[in-house]
Amino acid sequence: MAAGGAVFNDVHLNGVDQKGRVSLPAAFRQTIDIRCGGGKVAQGLERVLRMSRHPILPCIEVSDGRQIAEHEEQMDAHAARIAAETGRMHGDVLEEEEAKAYPLMKDVNFDAAGRMILPERLRIKAKIDGDAFFVGRGRRFRIWNPEVLRATAGGETADVLEEMDDLLARRKERG
């Protein structure tokens, strides 16, 4: 399912309060509206994000409804291939794949202004407290604690780290 060029790109820095409230960047909201509008996503899921701990990196990985629908199709096709190769039942293989993918994902709603609450368990795992650094990754995006990202440089380019440092410096200048 092609997204017609509507992908998550750019980087953004937003503050997180003590309750875990943060604003989804406006550019990301616009991308979600394009990707999830027009009947492409099940009704009611247009403003739902699915968040999970990245399987390797200390950050939160975020998918919109469009990406989840595409992932479901890919999982079903993968299960069909495995079943054909092994002689196992398609439903059994699919159930195993779903058991790996979905139990630890959290659904997060955001309002028209983009306000949302990051799930506490994910915030703790990613050590997100004062700032949330959003990194567009095409069909998904990541949310990092800037200090953790700087310490690990995990999976992001030197240019992304430079952009993050620039955003943090500008925020500090503004007070």
One Martini backbone bead per residue (centre of mass of N, CA, C, O) as a GRO file, in nm:
protein
  175
    1MET     BB    1   0.085   0.044   0.031
    2ALA     BB    2   0.099   0.343  -0.082
    3ALA     BB    3   0.172   0.690   0.035
    4GLY     BB    4   0.233   0.918  -0.178
    5GLY     BB    5   0.481   1.063   0.003
    6ALA     BB    6   0.373   1.013   0.295
    7VAL     BB    7   0.615   1.099   0.531
    8PHE     BB    8   0.842   1.080   0.787
    9ASN     BB    9   1.012   1.386   0.846
   10ASP     BB   10   1.240   1.502   1.024
   11VAL     BB   11   1.294   1.711   1.315
   12HIS     BB   12   1.195   1.727   1.672
   13LEU     BB   13   1.135   1.943   1.966
   14ASN     BB   14   0.976   1.849   2.278
   15GLY     BB   15   0.814   1.885   2.561
   16VAL     BB   16   0.790   1.714   2.881
   17ASP     BB   17   0.598   1.638   3.126
   18GLN     BB   18   0.541   1.469   3.425
   19LYS     BB   19   0.287   1.309   3.276
   20GLY     BB   20   0.377   1.280   2.953
   21ARG     BB   21   0.321   1.533   2.800
   22VAL     BB   22   0.288   1.589   2.440
   23SER     BB   23   0.364   1.719   2.123
   24LEU     BB   24   0.286   1.665   1.817
   25PRO     BB   25   0.406   1.738   1.540
   26ALA     BB   26   0.260   1.906   1.287
   27ALA     BB   27   0.387   1.749   1.050
   28PHE     BB   28   0.291   1.470   1.157
   29ARG     BB   29  -0.011   1.527   1.154
   30GLN     BB   30  -0.029   1.575   0.851
   31THR     BB   31   0.070   1.297   0.767
   32ILE     BB   32  -0.152   1.137   0.908
   33ASP     BB   33  -0.392   1.259   0.758
   34ILE     BB   34  -0.301   1.155   0.482
   35ARG     BB   35  -0.249   0.848   0.545
   36CYS     BB   36  -0.549   0.807   0.713
   37GLY     BB   37  -0.726   0.907   0.505
   38GLY     BB   38  -0.984   0.810   0.293
   39GLY     BB   39  -1.019   0.499   0.405
   40LYS     BB   40  -0.728   0.362   0.478
   41VAL     BB   41  -0.850   0.352   0.768
   42ALA     BB   42  -1.000   0.264   1.024
   43GLN     BB   43  -1.247   0.373   1.184
   44GLY     BB   44  -1.101   0.560   1.463
   45LEU     BB   45  -0.767   0.539   1.373
   46GLU     BB   46  -0.656   0.824   1.277
   47ARG     BB   47  -0.570   0.911   1.604
   48VAL     BB   48  -0.374   0.653   1.622
   49LEU     BB   49  -0.101   0.530   1.799
   50ARG     BB   50   0.168   0.295   1.783
   51MET     BB   51   0.358   0.185   2.063
   52SER     BB   52   0.710   0.097   2.114
   53ARG     BB   53   0.975  -0.065   2.183
   54HIS     BB   54   1.255  -0.091   2.060
   55PRO     BB   55   1.426  -0.388   2.002
   56ILE     BB   56   1.725  -0.225   2.046
   57LEU     BB   57   1.661   0.062   2.105
   58PRO     BB   58   1.635   0.351   2.336
   59CYS     BB   59   1.322   0.378   2.213
   60ILE     BB   60   1.040   0.497   2.043
   61GLU     BB   61   0.810   0.336   1.835
   62VAL     BB   62   0.607   0.470   1.559
   63SER     BB   63   0.272   0.409   1.443
   64ASP     BB   64   0.032   0.422   1.219
   65GLY     BB   65  -0.247   0.298   1.075
   66ARG     BB   66  -0.113   0.241   0.802
   67GLN     BB   67   0.128   0.073   0.904
   68ILE     BB   68  -0.039  -0.144   1.043
   69ALA     BB   69  -0.186  -0.245   0.792
   70GLU     BB   70   0.073  -0.324   0.641
   71HIS     BB   71   0.178  -0.521   0.856
   72GLU     BB   72  -0.054  -0.720   0.844
   73GLU     BB   73  -0.008  -0.802   0.548
   74GLN     BB   74   0.284  -0.901   0.586
   75MET     BB   75   0.225  -1.116   0.800
   76ASP     BB   76   0.033  -1.285   0.629
   77ALA     BB   77   0.235  -1.345   0.400
   78HIS     BB   78   0.450  -1.475   0.577
   79ALA     BB   79   0.273  -1.703   0.689
   80ALA     BB   80   0.212  -1.829   0.414
   81ARG     BB   81   0.504  -1.902   0.343
   82ILE     BB   82   0.567  -2.077   0.589
   83ALA     BB   83   0.337  -2.278   0.549
   84ALA     BB   84   0.426  -2.375   0.265
   85GLU     BB   85   0.719  -2.470   0.355
   86THR     BB   86   0.616  -2.653   0.629
   87GLY     BB   87   0.290  -2.735   0.658
   88ARG     BB   88   0.163  -2.541   0.822
   89MET     BB   89  -0.063  -2.352   0.965
   90HIS     BB   90  -0.144  -2.036   0.903
   91GLY     BB   91  -0.278  -1.958   1.178
   92ASP     BB   92  -0.039  -2.046   1.357
   93VAL     BB   93   0.173  -1.858   1.242
   94LEU     BB   94   0.020  -1.593   1.282
   95GLU     BB   95  -0.009  -1.614   1.589
   96GLU     BB   96   0.295  -1.599   1.647
   97GLU     BB   97   0.344  -1.322   1.518
   98GLU     BB   98   0.140  -1.166   1.695
   99ALA     BB   99   0.274  -1.236   1.971
  100LYS     BB  100   0.533  -1.061   1.899
  101ALA     BB  101   0.396  -0.775   1.813
  102TYR     BB  102   0.137  -0.675   2.022
  103PRO     BB  103   0.142  -0.688   2.346
  104LEU     BB  104   0.350  -0.415   2.385
  105MET     BB  105   0.156  -0.231   2.261
  106LYS     BB  106   0.049   0.115   2.240
  107ASP     BB  107  -0.227   0.314   2.247
  108VAL     BB  108  -0.237   0.655   2.111
  109ASN     BB  109  -0.393   0.948   2.157
  110PHE     BB  110  -0.479   1.247   1.969
  111ASP     BB  111  -0.541   1.563   1.926
  112ALA     BB  112  -0.583   1.838   1.725
  113ALA     BB  113  -0.310   1.960   1.877
  114GLY     BB  114  -0.130   1.685   1.956
  115ARG     BB  115  -0.203   1.581   2.222
  116MET     BB  116  -0.021   1.358   2.447
  117ILE     BB  117   0.048   1.041   2.613
  118LEU     BB  118   0.307   0.883   2.727
  119PRO     BB  119   0.378   0.588   2.821
  120GLU     BB  120   0.526   0.507   3.107
  121ARG     BB  121   0.688   0.252   3.032
  122LEU     BB  122   0.822   0.382   2.781
  123ARG     BB  123   0.952   0.625   2.918
  124ILE     BB  124   1.132   0.461   3.105
  125LYS     BB  125   1.285   0.291   2.893
  126ALA     BB  126   1.370   0.574   2.728
  127LYS     BB  127   1.418   0.817   2.929
  128ILE     BB  128   1.168   1.015   2.918
  129ASP     BB  129   1.122   1.362   3.023
  130GLY     BB  130   1.188   1.671   2.920
  131ASP     BB  131   1.252   1.550   2.627
  132ALA     BB  132   1.147   1.517   2.277
  133PHE     BB  133   1.286   1.338   2.001
  134PHE     BB  134   1.191   1.358   1.671
  135VAL     BB  135   1.220   1.092   1.413
  136GLY     BB  136   1.206   1.053   1.092
  137ARG     BB  137   1.134   0.711   0.913
  138GLY     BB  138   0.890   0.742   0.716
  139ARG     BB  139   0.660   0.512   0.824
  140ARG     BB  140   0.803   0.616   1.082
  141PHE     BB  141   0.882   0.697   1.428
  142ARG     BB  142   1.091   0.849   1.675
  143ILE     BB  143   1.155   0.857   2.037
  144TRP     BB  144   1.381   1.062   2.224
  145ASN     BB  145   1.633   1.105   2.435
  146PRO     BB  146   1.887   1.312   2.381
  147GLU     BB  147   2.098   1.187   2.577
  148VAL     BB  148   2.072   0.897   2.481
  149LEU     BB  149   2.141   0.945   2.189
  150ARG     BB  150   2.419   1.066   2.236
  151ALA     BB  151   2.536   0.811   2.390
  152THR     BB  152   2.457   0.597   2.143
  153ALA     BB  153   2.392   0.668   1.837
  154GLY     BB  154   2.140   0.493   1.766
  155GLY     BB  155   2.056   0.479   1.427
  156GLU     BB  156   2.175   0.765   1.384
  157THR     BB  157   2.298   1.029   1.239
  158ALA     BB  158   2.511   1.289   1.254
  159ASP     BB  159   2.302   1.494   1.143
  160VAL     BB  160   2.087   1.443   1.357
  161LEU     BB  161   2.259   1.523   1.599
  162GLU     BB  162   2.308   1.812   1.503
  163GLU     BB  163   2.012   1.900   1.498
  164MET     BB  164   1.961   1.851   1.793
  165ASP     BB  165   2.172   2.049   1.903
  166ASP     BB  166   2.045   2.298   1.770
  167LEU     BB  167   1.769   2.283   1.912
  168LEU     BB  168   1.880   2.297   2.201
  169ALA     BB  169   2.027   2.571   2.170
  170ARG     BB  170   1.779   2.742   2.094
  171ARG     BB  171   1.623   2.687   2.350
  172LYS     BB  172   1.834   2.806   2.545
  173GLU     BB  173   1.831   3.097   2.426
  174ARG     BB  174   1.517   3.144   2.494
  175GLY     BB  175   1.481   2.997   2.794
   0.00000   0.00000   0.00000
